[in-house]
CSV table of C-alpha atoms in Angstrom, one decimal:
chain,number,residue,atom,x,y,z
A,16,MET,CA,147.2,35.8,54.4
A,17,ASN,CA,145.8,37.8,51.3
A,18,ASN,CA,143.6,35.4,49.4
A,19,SER,CA,143.2,37.2,46.1
A,20,GLU,CA,144.9,35.2,43.5
A,21,GLY,CA,143.8,36.3,40.1
A,22,LYS,CA,141.4,39.0,41.5
A,23,PHE,CA,141.5,42.8,41.5
A,24,SER,CA,139.2,44.7,44.1
A,25,ILE,CA,139.3,48.2,45.7
A,26,LYS,CA,137.7,49.2,48.9
A,27,PHE,CA,137.3,52.6,50.4
A,28,HIS,CA,138.0,53.0,54.1
A,29,GLY,CA,138.5,56.8,54.3
A,30,VAL,CA,137.1,59.3,51.8
A,31,ARG,CA,137.3,62.6,53.5
A,32,GLY,CA,139.9,65.4,53.1
A,33,SER,CA,141.4,67.7,55.6
A,34,TYR,CA,140.2,66.1,59.0
A,35,PRO,CA,137.9,63.4,60.2
A,36,THR,CA,134.2,64.2,60.8
A,37,PRO,CA,132.7,61.9,63.6
A,38,ASP,CA,129.2,63.1,63.2
A,39,TYR,CA,125.9,61.4,62.6
A,40,ASN,CA,125.2,63.6,59.8
A,41,PHE,CA,128.2,62.1,57.9
A,42,LEU,CA,127.5,58.3,58.2
A,43,LYS,CA,126.3,57.7,54.6
A,44,TYR,CA,129.5,58.6,53.0
A,45,GLY,CA,131.7,58.4,56.0
A,46,GLY,CA,133.9,60.7,58.0
A,47,ASN,CA,137.4,59.0,58.0
A,48,THR,CA,140.3,60.6,56.1
A,49,ALA,CA,142.0,59.0,53.1
A,50,CYS,CA,142.7,55.3,52.9
A,51,ILE,CA,141.9,52.8,50.1
A,52,GLU,CA,142.5,49.0,50.3
A,53,ILE,CA,143.4,47.2,47.0
A,54,ASN,CA,143.6,43.4,46.9
A,55,VAL,CA,145.2,42.2,43.6
A,56,ASN,CA,146.6,38.9,42.8
A,57,ASN,CA,147.5,38.1,46.5
A,58,HIS,CA,149.1,41.5,47.2
A,59,LEU,CA,147.6,44.0,49.7
A,60,ILE,CA,148.2,47.5,48.6
A,61,ILE,CA,147.0,50.4,50.8
A,62,LEU,CA,146.7,53.9,49.3
A,63,ASP,CA,147.4,56.5,52.0
A,64,ALA,CA,147.2,56.1,55.8
A,65,GLY,CA,144.5,58.5,57.0
A,66,THR,CA,142.2,57.5,59.8
A,67,GLY,CA,140.4,55.1,57.6
A,68,ILE,CA,143.5,52.7,57.8
A,69,ILE,CA,142.7,52.1,61.5
A,70,LYS,CA,139.4,50.1,60.7
A,71,LEU,CA,141.4,48.3,57.9
A,72,GLY,CA,144.1,47.3,60.4
A,73,GLN,CA,141.4,46.0,62.8
A,74,ASN,CA,140.0,43.8,60.1
A,75,LEU,CA,143.2,42.5,59.2
A,76,ILE,CA,144.0,41.5,62.8
A,77,LYS,CA,140.6,39.8,63.0
A,78,ASN,CA,141.4,37.8,60.0
A,79,TYR,CA,144.8,37.0,61.4
A,80,ILE,CA,143.4,35.7,64.6
A,81,SER,CA,140.7,33.6,63.0
A,82,ASP,CA,143.1,32.1,60.4
A,83,SER,CA,144.2,28.8,61.8
A,84,LEU,CA,147.6,29.0,60.1
A,85,HIS,CA,148.2,32.4,61.4
A,86,ARG,CA,149.7,33.6,58.0
A,87,ASP,CA,151.7,36.8,58.1
A,88,ILE,CA,150.2,40.1,57.2
A,89,ASN,CA,152.0,41.4,54.3
A,90,ALA,CA,151.1,44.9,53.1
A,91,THR,CA,152.3,47.7,51.0
A,92,ILE,CA,151.4,51.3,52.0
A,93,LEU,CA,151.9,53.9,49.2
A,94,LEU,CA,151.7,57.4,50.5
A,95,THR,CA,150.7,60.3,48.1
A,96,HIS,CA,152.3,62.8,50.5
A,97,THR,CA,152.8,63.4,54.2
A,98,HIS,CA,150.1,65.9,55.1
A,99,LEU,CA,148.4,65.0,58.3
A,100,ASP,CA,145.1,63.7,56.8
A,101,HIS,CA,147.0,61.2,54.8
A,102,ILE,CA,149.3,59.7,57.6
A,103,GLN,CA,147.4,60.3,60.8
A,104,GLY,CA,146.0,56.9,61.2
A,105,LEU,CA,149.4,55.1,60.6
A,106,PRO,CA,150.5,54.8,64.3
A,107,PHE,CA,147.1,53.1,65.0
A,108,PHE,CA,147.3,50.6,62.2
A,109,GLN,CA,147.5,47.4,64.3
A,110,PRO,CA,149.4,45.2,62.1
A,111,LEU,CA,152.4,47.6,62.7
A,112,HIS,CA,152.5,46.3,66.3
A,113,LEU,CA,152.6,42.5,65.3
A,114,LYS,CA,156.0,41.1,65.1
A,115,SER,CA,155.1,38.8,62.1
A,116,SER,CA,153.7,41.7,60.0
A,117,ASN,CA,155.8,42.8,57.0
A,118,ILE,CA,155.0,46.2,55.9
A,119,ASN,CA,156.4,48.2,53.1
A,120,ILE,CA,155.9,52.0,53.3
A,121,ILE,CA,156.7,53.9,50.1
A,122,GLY,CA,156.2,57.5,49.1
A,123,SER,CA,158.0,60.5,47.7
A,124,SER,CA,160.6,62.3,49.7
A,125,ASP,CA,163.0,65.2,49.1
A,126,TYR,CA,166.6,64.5,48.3
A,127,ASN,CA,167.9,65.0,51.8
A,128,THR,CA,165.3,63.2,53.9
A,129,GLY,CA,163.9,59.6,53.5
A,130,ILE,CA,160.3,58.8,53.9
A,131,ASP,CA,161.1,56.9,57.2
A,132,GLU,CA,162.7,60.0,58.8
A,133,ILE,CA,159.8,62.2,57.7
A,134,LEU,CA,157.2,59.8,59.3
A,135,SER,CA,159.3,59.5,62.4
A,136,GLN,CA,159.5,63.2,63.0
A,137,LEU,CA,155.9,63.9,62.2
A,138,ILE,CA,153.9,61.3,63.8
A,139,PHE,CA,156.0,59.0,66.2
A,140,GLU,CA,158.8,60.9,68.1
A,141,LYS,CA,156.9,63.8,69.5
A,142,SER,CA,153.3,62.8,69.1
A,143,PHE,CA,153.0,59.0,69.9
A,144,PRO,CA,154.1,56.8,72.8
A,145,LEU,CA,156.5,54.8,70.5
A,146,ASP,CA,159.3,55.8,68.4
A,147,LEU,CA,159.2,54.5,64.8
A,148,ALA,CA,162.2,52.2,65.6
A,149,ASP,CA,160.2,50.7,68.4
A,150,VAL,CA,157.4,49.4,66.2
A,151,ALA,CA,157.3,45.5,66.3
A,152,ALA,CA,156.5,44.8,62.6
A,153,ASN,CA,159.3,44.3,59.9
A,154,LEU,CA,159.2,47.5,58.1
A,155,ASN,CA,160.7,48.2,54.7
A,156,PHE,CA,160.8,51.8,53.6
A,157,GLY,CA,161.2,53.1,49.9
A,158,ASP,CA,161.3,56.4,48.2
A,159,ILE,CA,159.8,56.6,44.6
A,160,ASN,CA,159.6,59.2,41.9
A,161,ASP,CA,157.9,59.0,38.6
A,162,SER,CA,160.9,57.8,36.7
A,163,TYR,CA,160.4,54.3,38.3
A,164,ALA,CA,157.7,51.7,38.8
A,165,LEU,CA,157.2,49.1,41.4
A,166,ILE,CA,156.9,45.6,40.2
A,167,PHE,CA,155.1,43.0,42.4
A,168,SER,CA,155.8,39.5,41.5
A,169,PRO,CA,153.7,36.5,42.7
A,170,ASP,CA,156.5,35.1,44.9
A,171,SER,CA,157.4,38.1,46.9
A,172,TYR,CA,155.6,40.8,49.0
A,173,VAL,CA,158.5,43.2,48.5
A,174,PRO,CA,158.2,45.1,45.2
A,175,GLN,CA,161.1,45.7,43.0
A,176,LEU,CA,162.0,49.1,41.8
A,177,GLN,CA,162.2,49.4,38.0
A,178,LYS,CA,163.2,52.3,35.9
A,179,ILE,CA,160.7,53.2,33.3
A,180,GLU,CA,162.3,53.7,29.9
A,181,THR,CA,159.3,53.2,27.8
A,182,ASP,CA,155.5,53.2,28.2
A,183,GLU,CA,155.7,49.4,27.9
A,184,ASP,CA,157.7,49.1,31.1
A,185,ALA,CA,154.7,50.0,33.1
A,186,ILE,CA,152.5,47.4,31.4
A,187,PRO,CA,152.1,44.2,33.7
A,188,VAL,CA,153.7,41.1,32.3
A,189,ASP,CA,152.0,37.7,33.1
A,190,ASP,CA,151.0,37.7,36.8
A,191,GLU,CA,152.9,40.9,37.7
A,192,VAL,CA,151.2,43.8,39.4
A,193,VAL,CA,152.8,47.2,38.4
A,194,VAL,CA,152.5,50.4,40.3
A,195,SER,CA,153.6,53.6,38.4
A,196,CYS,CA,153.4,57.1,39.5
A,197,LEU,CA,153.2,60.7,38.3
A,198,LYS,CA,154.3,63.6,40.4
A,199,SER,CA,151.9,66.6,40.4
A,200,GLN,CA,153.3,70.0,41.7
A,201,SER,CA,149.7,71.3,42.1
A,202,HIS,CA,149.4,70.7,45.9
A,203,PRO,CA,151.3,72.9,48.3
A,204,LYS,CA,153.9,72.7,49.5
A,205,ASN,CA,155.9,69.7,47.9
A,206,GLY,CA,153.3,68.3,45.4
A,207,VAL,CA,151.7,64.9,45.5
A,208,MET,CA,152.0,61.5,44.0
A,209,ILE,CA,149.4,60.0,41.7
A,210,TYR,CA,149.5,56.4,41.5
A,211,LYS,CA,148.4,53.8,38.9
A,212,VAL,CA,148.0,50.2,40.0
A,213,ALA,CA,147.8,47.8,36.9
A,214,TYR,CA,147.2,44.1,36.7
A,215,LYS,CA,146.3,42.1,33.6
A,216,ASP,CA,144.5,44.4,31.4
A,217,LYS,CA,142.9,46.4,34.3
A,218,SER,CA,143.9,49.5,36.2
A,219,ILE,CA,143.0,52.2,38.7
A,220,VAL,CA,144.4,55.6,39.1
A,221,TYR,CA,144.3,57.5,42.3
A,222,ALA,CA,144.6,61.2,41.9
A,223,THR,CA,143.9,62.9,45.3
A,224,ASP,CA,145.0,66.2,46.6
A,225,LYS,CA,145.6,67.9,43.2
A,226,GLU,CA,144.3,70.9,41.7
A,227,SER,CA,143.4,71.1,38.0
A,228,PHE,CA,144.5,73.6,35.5
A,229,VAL,CA,142.6,75.7,32.8
A,230,GLY,CA,142.0,73.2,30.0
A,231,GLY,CA,142.5,70.4,32.3
A,232,ASP,CA,145.5,68.4,33.3
A,233,LYS,CA,147.1,66.9,30.2
A,234,ARG,CA,149.8,64.9,31.9
A,235,LEU,CA,147.1,63.2,34.1
A,236,ALA,CA,144.8,62.6,31.1
A,237,MET,CA,147.7,60.7,29.4
A,238,PHE,CA,148.8,58.8,32.6
A,239,ALA,CA,145.1,57.8,33.3
A,240,ARG,CA,144.4,57.0,29.7
A,241,ASN,CA,141.6,54.4,29.4
A,242,THR,CA,141.8,53.4,33.2
A,243,ASP,CA,139.0,51.2,34.6
A,244,LEU,CA,138.6,53.6,37.7
A,245,LEU,CA,139.8,57.2,38.2
A,246,ILE,CA,139.7,58.1,41.8
A,247,HIS,CA,139.9,61.9,41.6
A,248,ASP,CA,140.1,64.7,44.3
A,249,ALA,CA,136.7,66.6,44.4
A,250,GLN,CA,137.0,68.6,47.6
A,251,TYR,CA,134.9,71.6,46.4
A,252,THR,CA,131.8,72.6,44.6
A,253,THR,CA,132.6,75.1,41.7
A,254,ASP,CA,130.7,77.8,43.6
A,255,GLU,CA,132.8,77.5,46.9
A,256,TYR,CA,136.0,77.2,44.7
A,257,ILE,CA,135.5,80.5,43.0
A,258,ASN,CA,133.6,82.3,46.0
A,259,SER,CA,134.7,85.9,46.1
A,260,CYS,CA,134.8,86.0,49.9
A,261,ILE,CA,136.9,83.0,50.6
A,262,SER,CA,138.1,81.5,47.3
A,263,LYS,CA,139.6,78.0,47.4
A,264,GLN,CA,141.8,78.7,44.3
A,265,GLY,CA,145.4,77.6,45.1
A,266,TYR,CA,144.5,75.3,47.9
A,267,GLY,CA,145.6,72.3,46.0
A,268,HIS,CA,142.2,70.6,45.5
A,269,SER,CA,139.8,70.1,42.6
A,270,THR,CA,136.2,70.7,42.3
A,271,PHE,CA,133.7,68.0,41.0
A,272,ASP,CA,133.6,69.7,37.6
A,273,MET,CA,137.4,69.5,37.3
A,274,ALA,CA,137.2,65.7,38.3
A,275,LEU,CA,134.6,65.2,35.5
A,276,GLU,CA,136.8,67.1,33.1
A,277,ALA,CA,139.8,64.8,33.9
A,278,PHE,CA,137.5,61.7,33.6
A,279,SER,CA,136.4,62.9,30.1
A,280,GLN,CA,139.9,63.7,28.9
A,281,SER,CA,141.4,60.3,30.2
A,282,HIS,CA,138.5,58.3,28.7
A,283,ALA,CA,138.4,56.5,31.9
A,284,LYS,CA,135.5,54.0,32.3
A,285,ALA,CA,134.4,55.0,35.8
A,286,LEU,CA,134.8,58.1,38.1
A,287,ALA,CA,134.9,58.2,41.9
A,288,PHE,CA,134.8,61.6,43.5
A,289,PHE,CA,137.1,61.5,46.6
A,290,HIS,CA,138.7,63.6,49.2
A,291,LEU,CA,135.3,65.1,50.3
A,292,ASP,CA,135.3,68.4,52.2
A,293,PRO,CA,134.7,67.8,55.9
A,294,ASN,CA,131.9,70.5,55.8
A,295,TYR,CA,129.9,68.6,53.2
A,296,ASN,CA,127.3,66.4,55.1
A,297,ASP,CA,125.2,63.4,53.7
A,298,GLU,CA,122.4,65.6,52.5
A,299,MET,CA,124.6,67.9,50.7
A,300,LEU,CA,126.7,65.2,49.1
A,301,LEU,CA,123.6,63.2,48.0
A,302,GLU,CA,122.3,66.3,46.2
A,303,ILE,CA,125.7,66.7,44.6
A,304,GLU,CA,125.8,63.1,43.6
A,305,ASN,CA,122.4,63.1,42.0
A,306,HIS,CA,123.4,66.0,40.0
A,307,TYR,CA,126.5,64.5,38.7
A,308,ASN,CA,124.8,61.1,38.0
A,309,ASN,CA,122.5,62.9,35.7
A,310,ILE,CA,125.4,64.4,33.8
A,311,CYS,CA,127.6,61.2,33.9
A,312,SER,CA,126.1,58.0,34.9
A,313,SER,CA,129.7,56.4,35.3
A,314,SER,CA,130.4,58.8,38.2
A,315,PHE,CA,129.7,58.3,41.9
A,316,ILE,CA,130.8,59.8,45.3
A,317,ALA,CA,133.1,57.3,47.0
A,318,LYS,CA,131.7,56.0,50.4
A,319,GLU,CA,133.4,54.2,53.1
A,320,GLY,CA,132.9,50.5,52.9
A,321,GLN,CA,132.2,50.6,49.2
A,322,GLU,CA,134.0,47.9,47.2
A,323,ILE,CA,134.5,47.8,43.6
A,324,VAL,CA,135.6,44.6,41.8
A,325,LEU,CA,137.5,44.7,38.5
A,326,LEU,CA,138.6,41.0,38.4
């Protein structure tokens, strides 16, 4: 059903952190929580399953209905972690409830519990009318760590897990799409996965829900080296982050300045500020965006519905 052969595009469906903000003062940038759609060489890769995935699912179902061939919906959902704002839209992702859908759900888990069991316990068994086992779609679950990459070949919607021995193992060959990852421990309680999606000579890096360090995050800078688009957590202004009354230090999120530092150190080509604080309305975000545009013309605050085309 995906019609993106030879193409590489990114679309934001949810850019908020913590919880959704259904308010008219938040319409310009959007109020849904984290979800990004990537269409790359006939593969649909979805980064996180916050409330933004609901609208994405509705769009996919509309396309499925209007498609005279009714081609299957094939998708891979990559979860950075299982905090509620990154999974709360998953039960309402309509393709999950279509028998012909084929959905891979991949994320980091601990050594004792798989990602399927974690999702079943958190958002299906006790808080949704269906158990995960009752979902109609064909589901394929996978656990990943930063010693491995996912290799998407043109003839299969199921990625192959490949161990990374050298940096060259994470470089796409021919028509492959390669997803590599980096585990950051800077987000409580169990850290967060940072993902890189690469195709041909283009790539994006998705680094949400991470807090930076004094002098920047050197591991991230190397991982995101020369990427075309760095999508980076920017939940707080610096003033709020260091506020003496209610400091946000240790919350596991970065400031706009931290994101800009990561962008500079990684030599990325563009920077999207992401995971916006739910208290920051359109007026405030527009003021922040104008300020950082004057500092770095290659930066912008991600907006719902915004699409970036790399190929």
